[in-house]
PDB file of C-alpha atoms in Angstrom:
ATOM      1  CA  MET A   1      17.956  20.962  11.194  1.00  0.00           C
ATOM      2  CA  THR A   2      17.666  23.809   8.682  1.00  0.00           C
ATOM      3  CA  ILE A   3      14.670  24.186   6.368  1.00  0.00           C
ATOM      4  CA  LEU A   4      16.840  23.271   3.356  1.00  0.00           C
ATOM      5  CA  ASN A   5      18.215  20.129   5.005  1.00  0.00           C
ATOM      6  CA  ARG A   6      14.711  19.088   6.018  1.00  0.00           C
ATOM      7  CA  ALA A   7      13.548  19.643   2.432  1.00  0.00           C
ATOM      8  CA  PHE A   8      16.375  17.474   1.087  1.00  0.00           C
ATOM      9  CA  LEU A   9      15.544  14.754   3.628  1.00  0.00           C
ATOM     10  CA  LEU A  10      11.855  14.745   2.633  1.00  0.00           C
ATOM     11  CA  ILE A  11      12.738  14.575  -1.073  1.00  0.00           C
ATOM     12  CA  ILE A  12      15.153  11.691  -0.527  1.00  0.00           C
ATOM     13  CA  LEU A  13      12.613   9.881   1.669  1.00  0.00           C
ATOM     14  CA  GLY A  14       9.892  10.324  -0.950  1.00  0.00           C
ATOM     15  CA  ALA A  15      12.170   9.061  -3.724  1.00  0.00           C
ATOM     16  CA  GLY A  16      13.295   6.165  -1.545  1.00  0.00           C
ATOM     17  CA  LEU A  17       9.661   5.173  -1.036  1.00  0.00           C
ATOM     18  CA  TRP A  18       9.127   5.269  -4.817  1.00  0.00           C
ATOM     19  CA  GLY A  19      11.948   2.767  -5.034  1.00  0.00           C
ATOM     20  CA  THR A  20       9.992   0.262  -2.939  1.00  0.00           C
ATOM     21  CA  ILE A  21       7.217  -0.112  -5.531  1.00  0.00           C
ATOM     22  CA  GLY A  22       8.720  -3.334  -6.883  1.00  0.00           C
ATOM     23  CA  TRP A  23       8.543  -4.955  -3.434  1.00  0.00           C
ATOM     24  CA  TYR A  24       4.764  -4.486  -3.249  1.00  0.00           C
ATOM     25  CA  VAL A  25       4.311  -5.567  -6.875  1.00  0.00           C
ATOM     26  CA  LYS A  26       6.317  -8.769  -6.476  1.00  0.00           C
ATOM     27  CA  ASN A  27       4.381  -9.728  -3.355  1.00  0.00           C
ATOM     28  CA  LEU A  28       1.029  -9.115  -5.061  1.00  0.00           C
ATOM     29  CA  TYR A  29       2.169 -11.279  -7.986  1.00  0.00           C
ATOM     30  CA  ALA A  30       2.771 -14.072  -5.477  1.00  0.00           C
ATOM     31  CA  TYR A  31      -0.957 -14.004  -4.693  1.00  0.00           C
ATOM     32  CA  GLY A  32      -1.872 -14.477  -8.352  1.00  0.00           C
ATOM     33  CA  PHE A  33      -2.619 -10.905  -9.443  1.00  0.00           C
ATOM     34  CA  THR A  34      -1.769  -9.904 -13.021  1.00  0.00           C
ATOM     35  CA  PRO A  35       0.125  -6.698 -13.922  1.00  0.00           C
ATOM     36  CA  MET A  36      -3.089  -4.894 -14.935  1.00  0.00           C
ATOM     37  CA  GLU A  37      -4.827  -5.968 -11.724  1.00  0.00           C
ATOM     38  CA  VAL A  38      -1.930  -4.598  -9.695  1.00  0.00           C
ATOM     39  CA  VAL A  39      -2.185  -1.321 -11.636  1.00  0.00           C
ATOM     40  CA  THR A  40      -5.874  -1.177 -10.698  1.00  0.00           C
ATOM     41  CA  LEU A  41      -5.137  -1.812  -7.018  1.00  0.00           C
ATOM     42  CA  ARG A  42      -2.490   0.913  -7.011  1.00  0.00           C
ATOM     43  CA  VAL A  43      -4.525   3.635  -8.699  1.00  0.00           C
ATOM     44  CA  TRP A  44      -7.684   2.922  -6.688  1.00  0.00           C
ATOM     45  CA  SER A  45      -5.939   2.991  -3.323  1.00  0.00           C
ATOM     46  CA  ALA A  46      -3.892   6.071  -4.307  1.00  0.00           C
ATOM     47  CA  ALA A  47      -6.951   7.910  -5.668  1.00  0.00           C
ATOM     48  CA  THR A  48      -8.911   7.234  -2.485  1.00  0.00           C
ATOM     49  CA  LEU A  49      -6.083   8.366  -0.216  1.00  0.00           C
ATOM     50  CA  LEU A  50      -5.308  11.512  -2.230  1.00  0.00           C
ATOM     51  CA  MET A  51      -8.987  12.480  -2.293  1.00  0.00           C
ATOM     52  CA  LEU A  52      -9.255  12.053   1.483  1.00  0.00           C
ATOM     53  CA  PHE A  53      -6.091  14.093   1.995  1.00  0.00           C
ATOM     54  CA  LEU A  54      -7.334  16.980  -0.146  1.00  0.00           C
ATOM     55  CA  VAL A  55     -10.858  16.905   1.309  1.00  0.00           C
ATOM     56  CA  ILE A  56      -9.347  17.296   4.778  1.00  0.00           C
ATOM     57  CA  THR A  57      -6.569  19.781   3.981  1.00  0.00           C
ATOM     58  CA  SER A  58      -7.452  21.692   0.789  1.00  0.00           C
ATOM     59  CA  PRO A  59     -10.920  20.846  -0.591  1.00  0.00           C
ATOM     60  CA  GLU A  60     -10.725  23.771  -3.027  1.00  0.00           C
ATOM     61  CA  LYS A  61      -7.986  21.910  -4.911  1.00  0.00           C
ATOM     62  CA  LEU A  62     -10.539  19.287  -5.941  1.00  0.00           C
ATOM     63  CA  LYS A  63     -12.613  21.870  -7.774  1.00  0.00           C
ATOM     64  CA  LEU A  64     -12.755  21.255 -11.522  1.00  0.00           C
ATOM     65  CA  THR A  65     -12.607  24.575 -13.389  1.00  0.00           C
ATOM     66  CA  SER A  66     -14.289  23.153 -16.475  1.00  0.00           C
ATOM     67  CA  PHE A  67     -15.690  19.726 -17.353  1.00  0.00           C
ATOM     68  CA  SER A  68     -13.786  19.923 -20.622  1.00  0.00           C
ATOM     69  CA  ASP A  69     -10.532  19.882 -18.615  1.00  0.00           C
ATOM     70  CA  LEU A  70     -11.094  16.170 -18.067  1.00  0.00           C
ATOM     71  CA  LYS A  71      -9.363  15.648 -21.397  1.00  0.00           C
ATOM     72  CA  TYR A  72      -6.062  16.599 -19.729  1.00  0.00           C
ATOM     73  CA  PHE A  73      -6.594  14.043 -16.980  1.00  0.00           C
ATOM     74  CA  ILE A  74      -7.590  11.343 -19.448  1.00  0.00           C
ATOM     75  CA  GLY A  75      -4.178  11.988 -20.967  1.00  0.00           C
ATOM     76  CA  THR A  76      -2.299  11.892 -17.663  1.00  0.00           C
ATOM     77  CA  GLY A  77      -4.480   9.187 -16.109  1.00  0.00           C
ATOM     78  CA  VAL A  78      -5.097   6.696 -18.931  1.00  0.00           C
ATOM     79  CA  PHE A  79      -2.439   7.313 -21.573  1.00  0.00           C
ATOM     80  CA  SER A  80       0.299   7.912 -19.003  1.00  0.00           C
ATOM     81  CA  ILE A  81      -0.362   6.435 -15.549  1.00  0.00           C
ATOM     82  CA  VAL A  82      -2.310   3.318 -16.558  1.00  0.00           C
ATOM     83  CA  PHE A  83      -0.062   2.663 -19.555  1.00  0.00           C
ATOM     84  CA  PHE A  84       3.291   3.239 -17.847  1.00  0.00           C
ATOM     85  CA  ASN A  85       2.323   1.312 -14.688  1.00  0.00           C
ATOM     86  CA  PHE A  86       1.138  -1.630 -16.781  1.00  0.00           C
ATOM     87  CA  CYS A  87       4.367  -1.605 -18.798  1.00  0.00           C
ATOM     88  CA  MET A  88       6.557  -1.224 -15.704  1.00  0.00           C
ATOM     89  CA  PHE A  89       4.790  -3.941 -13.719  1.00  0.00           C
ATOM     90  CA  THR A  90       4.917  -6.272 -16.742  1.00  0.00           C
ATOM     91  CA  ALA A  91       8.646  -5.541 -17.152  1.00  0.00           C
ATOM     92  CA  ILE A  92       9.136  -6.431 -13.464  1.00  0.00           C
ATOM     93  CA  ASP A  93       7.252  -9.677 -14.067  1.00  0.00           C
ATOM     94  CA  LEU A  94       9.260 -10.559 -17.194  1.00  0.00           C
ATOM     95  CA  SER A  95      12.694  -9.459 -15.975  1.00  0.00           C
ATOM     96  CA  THR A  96      13.846  -7.951 -12.673  1.00  0.00           C
ATOM     97  CA  ILE A  97      13.126  -4.900 -10.532  1.00  0.00           C
ATOM     98  CA  PRO A  98      16.528  -3.265 -11.292  1.00  0.00           C
ATOM     99  CA  ILE A  99      16.169  -3.654 -15.076  1.00  0.00           C
ATOM    100  CA  ALA A 100      12.553  -2.437 -15.097  1.00  0.00           C
ATOM    101  CA  THR A 101      13.423   0.575 -12.933  1.00  0.00           C
ATOM    102  CA  ALA A 102      16.448   1.492 -15.062  1.00  0.00           C
ATOM    103  CA  LEU A 103      14.360   1.435 -18.242  1.00  0.00           C
ATOM    104  CA  LEU A 104      11.645   3.498 -16.545  1.00  0.00           C
ATOM    105  CA  TYR A 105      14.262   6.203 -16.073  1.00  0.00           C
ATOM    106  CA  THR A 106      14.548   6.616 -19.829  1.00  0.00           C
ATOM    107  CA  GLY A 107      11.466   8.830 -19.339  1.00  0.00           C
ATOM    108  CA  PRO A 108      13.383  12.140 -19.284  1.00  0.00           C
ATOM    109  CA  ALA A 109      15.050  11.237 -22.593  1.00  0.00           C
ATOM    110  CA  PHE A 110      11.619  10.628 -24.136  1.00  0.00           C
ATOM    111  CA  VAL A 111      10.432  13.962 -22.701  1.00  0.00           C
ATOM    112  CA  THR A 112      13.373  15.713 -24.356  1.00  0.00           C
ATOM    113  CA  VAL A 113      12.533  14.227 -27.762  1.00  0.00           C
ATOM    114  CA  LEU A 114       8.764  14.758 -27.450  1.00  0.00           C
ATOM    115  CA  SER A 115       9.212  18.349 -26.259  1.00  0.00           C
ATOM    116  CA  PHE A 116      11.386  19.036 -29.294  1.00  0.00           C
ATOM    117  CA  LEU A 117       8.841  17.486 -31.685  1.00  0.00           C
ATOM    118  CA  LEU A 118       5.672  18.897 -30.096  1.00  0.00           C
ATOM    119  CA  PHE A 119       6.716  22.186 -28.507  1.00  0.00           C
ATOM    120  CA  GLN A 120       9.799  23.099 -30.551  1.00  0.00           C
ATOM    121  CA  GLU A 121      11.892  23.257 -27.400  1.00  0.00           C
ATOM    122  CA  PRO A 122      15.619  23.668 -28.193  1.00  0.00           C
ATOM    123  CA  PHE A 123      17.563  20.441 -28.630  1.00  0.00           C
ATOM    124  CA  THR A 124      20.747  21.617 -26.921  1.00  0.00           C
ATOM    125  CA  LYS A 125      24.126  19.896 -26.726  1.00  0.00           C
ATOM    126  CA  PRO A 126      23.576  18.830 -23.079  1.00  0.00           C
ATOM    127  CA  LYS A 127      20.213  17.309 -24.039  1.00  0.00           C
ATOM    128  CA  LEU A 128      21.782  15.489 -26.995  1.00  0.00           C
ATOM    129  CA  SER A 129      24.569  14.226 -24.754  1.00  0.00           C
ATOM    130  CA  ALA A 130      22.035  13.041 -22.171  1.00  0.00           C
ATOM    131  CA  LEU A 131      20.026  11.278 -24.877  1.00  0.00           C
ATOM    132  CA  LEU A 132      23.081   9.441 -26.219  1.00  0.00           C
ATOM    133  CA  ILE A 133      24.186   8.474 -22.698  1.00  0.00           C
ATOM    134  CA  THR A 134      20.670   7.152 -22.002  1.00  0.00           C
ATOM    135  CA  ILE A 135      20.803   4.992 -25.142  1.00  0.00           C
ATOM    136  CA  VAL A 136      24.203   3.583 -24.170  1.00  0.00           C
ATOM    137  CA  GLY A 137      23.047   3.008 -20.590  1.00  0.00           C
ATOM    138  CA  SER A 138      19.885   1.220 -21.736  1.00  0.00           C
ATOM    139  CA  ALA A 139      21.918  -1.027 -24.048  1.00  0.00           C
ATOM    140  CA  LEU A 140      24.178  -1.977 -21.127  1.00  0.00           C
ATOM    141  CA  VAL A 141      21.268  -2.610 -18.746  1.00  0.00           C
ATOM    142  CA  VAL A 142      19.383  -4.959 -21.085  1.00  0.00           C
ATOM    143  CA  GLY A 143      22.481  -6.900 -22.153  1.00  0.00           C
ATOM    144  CA  LEU A 144      22.614  -5.594 -25.700  1.00  0.00           C
ATOM    145  CA  VAL A 145      26.153  -4.230 -25.251  1.00  0.00           C
ATOM    146  CA  PRO A 146      27.960  -6.511 -24.892  1.00  0.00           C
ATOM    147  CA  LEU A 147      25.397  -8.934 -26.314  1.00  0.00           C
ATOM    148  CA  ASN A 148      24.354 -11.243 -23.494  1.00  0.00           C
ATOM    149  CA  LEU A 149      21.720 -13.762 -24.530  1.00  0.00           C
ATOM    150  CA  ASN A 150      21.183 -14.722 -20.882  1.00  0.00           C
ATOM    151  CA  THR A 151      19.922 -11.234 -19.981  1.00  0.00           C
ATOM    152  CA  PHE A 152      18.597 -10.013 -23.336  1.00  0.00           C
ATOM    153  CA  GLN A 153      14.812 -10.430 -23.347  1.00  0.00           C
ATOM    154  CA  LEU A 154      12.974  -8.534 -26.064  1.00  0.00           C
ATOM    155  CA  GLY A 155       9.621  -8.549 -24.285  1.00  0.00           C
ATOM    156  CA  SER A 156      10.936  -7.077 -21.045  1.00  0.00           C
ATOM    157  CA  ILE A 157      12.914  -4.472 -23.011  1.00  0.00           C
ATOM    158  CA  LEU A 158       9.877  -3.324 -25.000  1.00  0.00           C
ATOM    159  CA  PHE A 159       7.700  -3.100 -21.883  1.00  0.00           C
ATOM    160  CA  GLY A 160      10.513  -1.351 -19.990  1.00  0.00           C
ATOM    161  CA  LEU A 161      10.931   1.258 -22.715  1.00  0.00           C
ATOM    162  CA  GLY A 162       7.136   1.509 -22.948  1.00  0.00           C
ATOM    163  CA  SER A 163       7.069   2.438 -19.257  1.00  0.00           C
ATOM    164  CA  GLY A 164       9.628   5.173 -19.919  1.00  0.00           C
ATOM    165  CA  PHE A 165       7.553   6.489 -22.816  1.00  0.00           C
ATOM    166  CA  GLY A 166       4.331   6.429 -20.791  1.00  0.00           C
ATOM    167  CA  TYR A 167       6.173   8.063 -17.910  1.00  0.00           C
ATOM    168  CA  ALA A 168       7.194  10.872 -20.267  1.00  0.00           C
ATOM    169  CA  LEU A 169       3.634  11.408 -21.471  1.00  0.00           C
ATOM    170  CA  TYR A 170       2.678  12.673 -18.016  1.00  0.00           C
ATOM    171  CA  SER A 171       4.888  15.711 -18.510  1.00  0.00           C
ATOM    172  CA  ILE A 172       3.501  16.312 -21.980  1.00  0.00           C
ATOM    173  CA  PHE A 173      -0.184  16.134 -21.014  1.00  0.00           C
ATOM    174  CA  SER A 174       0.184  17.945 -17.699  1.00  0.00           C
ATOM    175  CA  LYS A 175       1.945  20.839 -19.456  1.00  0.00           C
ATOM    176  CA  PHE A 176      -1.511  22.090 -20.428  1.00  0.00           C
ATOM    177  CA  ALA A 177      -3.202  21.285 -17.108  1.00  0.00           C
ATOM    178  CA  LEU A 178      -0.581  23.256 -15.157  1.00  0.00           C
ATOM    179  CA  GLU A 179      -2.002  26.439 -16.651  1.00  0.00           C
ATOM    180  CA  LYS A 180      -5.125  25.988 -14.497  1.00  0.00           C
ATOM    181  CA  TYR A 181      -4.310  23.498 -11.726  1.00  0.00           C
ATOM    182  CA  THR A 182      -1.703  22.878  -9.039  1.00  0.00           C
ATOM    183  CA  SER A 183       0.512  19.814  -9.286  1.00  0.00           C
ATOM    184  CA  ILE A 184      -1.252  17.996  -6.438  1.00  0.00           C
ATOM    185  CA  SER A 185      -4.663  18.699  -8.021  1.00  0.00           C
ATOM    186  CA  ILE A 186      -3.402  17.243 -11.293  1.00  0.00           C
ATOM    187  CA  THR A 187      -2.062  14.180  -9.503  1.00  0.00           C
ATOM    188  CA  ALA A 188      -5.334  13.605  -7.628  1.00  0.00           C
ATOM    189  CA  TYR A 189      -7.483  13.920 -10.764  1.00  0.00           C
ATOM    190  CA  THR A 190      -4.995  11.775 -12.676  1.00  0.00           C
ATOM    191  CA  PHE A 191      -5.466   8.878 -10.270  1.00  0.00           C
ATOM    192  CA  ILE A 192      -9.235   9.422 -10.021  1.00  0.00           C
ATOM    193  CA  VAL A 193      -9.660   9.248 -13.812  1.00  0.00           C
ATOM    194  CA  ALA A 194      -7.303   6.268 -14.015  1.00  0.00           C
ATOM    195  CA  ALA A 195      -9.244   4.466 -11.283  1.00  0.00           C
ATOM    196  CA  VAL A 196     -12.622   5.076 -12.953  1.00  0.00           C
ATOM    197  CA  SER A 197     -11.283   3.943 -16.340  1.00  0.00           C
ATOM    198  CA  LEU A 198     -10.091   0.631 -14.845  1.00  0.00           C
ATOM    199  CA  LEU A 199     -13.270  -0.034 -12.857  1.00  0.00           C
ATOM    200  CA  PRO A 200     -14.998  -2.206 -15.541  1.00  0.00           C
ATOM    201  CA  PHE A 201     -11.943  -4.379 -16.153  1.00  0.00           C
ATOM    202  CA  PHE A 202     -11.099  -5.703 -12.689  1.00  0.00           C
ATOM    203  CA  PRO A 203     -12.366  -9.301 -12.095  1.00  0.00           C
ATOM    204  CA  TYR A 204     -14.073  -8.591  -8.789  1.00  0.00           C
ATOM    205  CA  GLN A 205     -15.929 -11.909  -8.581  1.00  0.00           C
ATOM    206  CA  GLU A 206     -12.709 -13.867  -9.054  1.00  0.00           C
ATOM    207  CA  LYS A 207     -10.531 -11.740  -6.780  1.00  0.00           C
ATOM    208  CA  ILE A 208     -12.961 -10.672  -4.042  1.00  0.00           C
ATOM    209  CA  SER A 209     -11.872 -13.488  -1.732  1.00  0.00           C
ATOM    210  CA  LEU A 210      -8.227 -12.493  -2.197  1.00  0.00           C
ATOM    211  CA  LEU A 211      -9.055  -8.863  -1.450  1.00  0.00           C
ATOM    212  CA  MET A 212     -10.443  -9.962   1.915  1.00  0.00           C
ATOM    213  CA  ASP A 213      -7.071 -11.440   2.844  1.00  0.00           C
ATOM    214  CA  PRO A 214      -5.345  -9.060   5.339  1.00  0.00           C
ATOM    215  CA  SER A 215      -1.962  -9.674   3.710  1.00  0.00           C
ATOM    216  CA  VAL A 216      -3.286  -8.741   0.267  1.00  0.00           C
ATOM    217  CA  LEU A 217      -4.934  -5.627   1.686  1.00  0.00           C
ATOM    218  CA  PHE A 218      -1.636  -4.711   3.319  1.00  0.00           C
ATOM    219  CA  TYR A 219       0.243  -4.862   0.023  1.00  0.00           C
ATOM    220  CA  ALA A 220      -2.570  -3.291  -2.046  1.00  0.00           C
ATOM    221  CA  ILE A 221      -3.242  -0.358   0.287  1.00  0.00           C
ATOM    222  CA  GLY A 222       0.450  -0.067   1.068  1.00  0.00           C
ATOM    223  CA  LEU A 223       1.246   0.277  -2.650  1.00  0.00           C
ATOM    224  CA  GLY A 224      -1.196   3.146  -2.984  1.00  0.00           C
ATOM    225  CA  PHE A 225      -0.143   4.778   0.289  1.00  0.00           C
ATOM    226  CA  LEU A 226       3.609   4.687   0.999  1.00  0.00           C
ATOM    227  CA  PRO A 227       5.247   4.703  -2.476  1.00  0.00           C
ATOM    228  CA  THR A 228       2.431   6.706  -4.080  1.00  0.00           C
ATOM    229  CA  ALA A 229       0.208   9.097  -2.080  1.00  0.00           C
ATOM    230  CA  PHE A 230       2.450   9.608   0.965  1.00  0.00           C
ATOM    231  CA  ALA A 231       5.667   9.720  -1.072  1.00  0.00           C
ATOM    232  CA  TYR A 232       4.179  12.335  -3.392  1.00  0.00           C
ATOM    233  CA  ILE A 233       2.900  14.501  -0.530  1.00  0.00           C
ATOM    234  CA  ILE A 234       6.217  14.629   1.337  1.00  0.00           C
ATOM    235  CA  TYR A 235       8.134  15.038  -1.941  1.00  0.00           C
ATOM    236  CA  THR A 236       5.949  18.010  -2.881  1.00  0.00           C
ATOM    237  CA  TYR A 237       6.407  19.526   0.580  1.00  0.00           C
ATOM    238  CA  GLY A 238      10.176  19.259   0.200  1.00  0.00           C
ATOM    239  CA  LEU A 239      10.052  20.549  -3.376  1.00  0.00           C
ATOM    240  CA  ASN A 240       8.260  23.706  -2.217  1.00  0.00           C
ATOM    241  CA  GLN A 241      11.319  24.554  -0.119  1.00  0.00           C
ATOM    242  CA  THR A 242      14.059  23.993  -2.675  1.00  0.00           C
ATOM    243  CA  GLU A 243      14.794  24.183  -6.400  1.00  0.00           C
ATOM    244  CA  ALA A 244      13.148  21.704  -8.760  1.00  0.00           C
ATOM    245  CA  SER A 245      16.447  20.866 -10.493  1.00  0.00           C
ATOM    246  CA  LYS A 246      18.112  19.989  -7.188  1.00  0.00           C
ATOM    247  CA  ALA A 247      15.092  17.940  -6.166  1.00  0.00           C
ATOM    248  CA  SER A 248      15.242  16.051  -9.458  1.00  0.00           C
ATOM    249  CA  ILE A 249      18.835  15.050  -8.862  1.00  0.00           C
ATOM    250  CA  LEU A 250      17.984  13.833  -5.354  1.00  0.00           C
ATOM    251  CA  THR A 251      15.207  11.624  -6.757  1.00  0.00           C
ATOM    252  CA  THR A 252      17.815   9.441  -8.451  1.00  0.00           C
ATOM    253  CA  VAL A 253      17.959   7.623  -5.117  1.00  0.00           C
ATOM    254  CA  GLU A 254      14.819   5.802  -6.370  1.00  0.00           C
ATOM    255  CA  PRO A 255      16.519   3.395  -8.819  1.00  0.00           C
ATOM    256  CA  VAL A 256      19.266   2.783  -6.260  1.00  0.00           C
ATOM    257  CA  VAL A 257      16.719   1.690  -3.640  1.00  0.00           C
ATOM    258  CA  ALA A 258      14.828  -0.387  -6.223  1.00  0.00           C
ATOM    259  CA  THR A 259      18.033  -2.099  -7.308  1.00  0.00           C
ATOM    260  CA  LEU A 260      19.049  -2.914  -3.730  1.00  0.00           C
ATOM    261  CA  ILE A 261      15.595  -4.408  -3.052  1.00  0.00           C
ATOM    262  CA  GLY A 262      15.774  -6.494  -6.227  1.00  0.00           C
ATOM    263  CA  ILE A 263      19.240  -7.810  -5.432  1.00  0.00           C
ATOM    264  CA  PHE A 264      19.064  -8.353  -1.674  1.00  0.00           C
ATOM    265  CA  VAL A 265      15.366  -9.097  -1.083  1.00  0.00           C
ATOM    266  CA  PHE A 266      14.488 -11.052  -4.228  1.00  0.00           C
ATOM    267  CA  GLN A 267      18.030 -12.244  -5.098  1.00  0.00           C
ATOM    268  CA  GLU A 268      17.715 -10.905  -8.641  1.00  0.00           C
ATOM    269  CA  ALA A 269      20.848 -10.900 -10.782  1.00  0.00           C
ATOM    270  CA  PHE A 270      22.313  -7.533 -11.729  1.00  0.00           C
ATOM    271  CA  SER A 271      25.834  -7.482 -13.139  1.00  0.00           C
ATOM    272  CA  LEU A 272      28.513  -4.812 -12.918  1.00  0.00           C
ATOM    273  CA  VAL A 273      27.908  -3.994 -16.598  1.00  0.00           C
ATOM    274  CA  GLN A 274      24.207  -3.454 -15.889  1.00  0.00           C
ATOM    275  CA  MET A 275      25.079  -1.283 -12.897  1.00  0.00           C
ATOM    276  CA  LEU A 276      27.276   0.796 -15.192  1.00  0.00           C
ATOM    277  CA  GLY A 277      24.313   1.131 -17.558  1.00  0.00           C
ATOM    278  CA  MET A 278      22.061   2.298 -14.729  1.00  0.00           C
ATOM    279  CA  ALA A 279      24.731   4.811 -13.692  1.00  0.00           C
ATOM    280  CA  CYS A 280      24.712   6.159 -17.271  1.00  0.00           C
ATOM    281  CA  ILE A 281      20.933   6.571 -17.241  1.00  0.00           C
ATOM    282  CA  ILE A 282      20.994   8.310 -13.842  1.00  0.00           C
ATOM    283  CA  GLY A 283      23.854  10.496 -15.064  1.00  0.00           C
ATOM    284  CA  ALA A 284      21.798  11.505 -18.100  1.00  0.00           C
ATOM    285  CA  VAL A 285      18.919  12.536 -15.809  1.00  0.00           C
ATOM    286  CA  ILE A 286      21.312  14.697 -13.795  1.00  0.00           C
ATOM    287  CA  ILE A 287      22.687  16.319 -16.972  1.00  0.00           C
ATOM    288  CA  ILE A 288      19.156  17.248 -18.075  1.00  0.00           C
ATOM    289  CA  GLN A 289      18.327  18.702 -14.658  1.00  0.00           C
ATOM    290  CA  MET A 290      21.548  20.718 -14.476  1.00  0.00           C
ATOM    291  CA  ASN A 291      20.681  22.239 -17.852  1.00  0.00           C
ATOM    292  CA  PRO A 292      16.952  23.046 -17.505  1.00  0.00           C
ATOM    293  CA  ARG A 293      15.000  24.099 -20.548  1.00  0.00           C
ATOM    294  CA  PRO A 294      14.063  27.774 -20.676  1.00  0.00           C
ATOM    295  CA  ALA A 295      10.352  27.305 -21.321  1.00  0.00           C
ATOM    296  CA  LYS A 296       7.926  26.343 -18.567  1.00  0.00           C
ATOM    297  CA  THR A 297       6.801  22.768 -18.883  1.00  0.00           C
ATOM    298  CA  ALA A 298       5.009  20.239 -16.824  1.00  0.00           C
ATOM    299  CA  GLY A 299       6.763  17.771 -14.676  1.00  0.00           C
ATOM    300  CA  ILE A 300       6.182  14.255 -13.499  1.00  0.00           C
ATOM    301  CA  SER A 301       8.246  13.719 -10.406  1.00  0.00           C
ATOM    302  CA  ASP A 302       7.246  17.454 -12.330  1.00  0.00           C
ATOM    303  CA  ILE A 303       8.363  13.382 -13.283  1.00  0.00           C
ATOM    304  CA  ASP A 304      11.507  15.041 -13.926  1.00  0.00           C
ATOM    305  CA  HIS A 305      11.675  19.092 -14.455  1.00  0.00           C
ATOM    306  CA  ASP A 306      10.115  16.179 -15.762  1.00  0.00           C
ATOM    307  CA  ILE A 307      11.468  13.936 -12.767  1.00  0.00           C
ATOM    308  CA  SER A 308      10.711  16.905 -10.450  1.00  0.00           C
ATOM    309  CA  GLU A 309       7.838  19.263 -10.369  1.00  0.00           C
ATOM    310  CA  GLN A 310       5.080  16.841  -9.823  1.00  0.00           C
ATOM    311  CA  ASN A 311       5.842  13.346  -8.795  1.00  0.00           C
ATOM    312  CA  GLN A 312       7.100  10.020  -9.622  1.00  0.00           C
ATOM    313  CA  LEU A 313       3.738   8.535  -9.838  1.00  0.00           C
TER     314      LEU A 313
END
């Protein structure tokens, strides 16, 4: 197997693992955890695992250049990771895994708009086309076009779009942090800050007995390990051996995996019209990645140049 093929395989595997997030979330809901409690379990397990990984392999990457730099990680950790995970997990609870995942992928469209407003990045014809396709795709996914009252749920739509917006904020905040830190350092500090910020709000006395249950520990640690820490590490390894734009396109396997899990594991409804909408959203992501912006920016997954230089947290 060539280096390039191995890189593609690692990227696809990492993205596929991201697509399994809904499976862990749904199973934790079955034990009585709320969306915010599941967010806490994810960030704490991921932060612990990422710290251990860096301590063993690259301890210098945990060095904080300046205490004032914490403001970047408050942005990526609290305003992005905590917010978008809460919105996404709530959308999964209110609707289905496929719908929540499709709306999460509106993130690159939000990045395009925010980058134009905040950094005066050019709003090119491909970006405008991708934005319009994303809007059409979102309308199809949520049942707005054609209007389907059986699938149209305002709450799930707002939380789904909120997850996309929070997802986009990672790229915006990490744009500044990338001037001093590597992507894996940013990710580790992001989860550490997110974990610390959630520490006072988890009902430990009420949930401690549940956390002793081996099945709950399996899902909680698994959520932080396979679709988070491990997926990011192997994705980053693959990304280092190929182009970010190509990696971004490969990551669109994530919503496909998530959709298949929702349909075949949890028997969630997802119509042909909604599948067409998801295809539009994925297509818009590909258009953005095939027409990268000229200026250097951050990326979450870097989420994408923005789904591709950093991760799909």
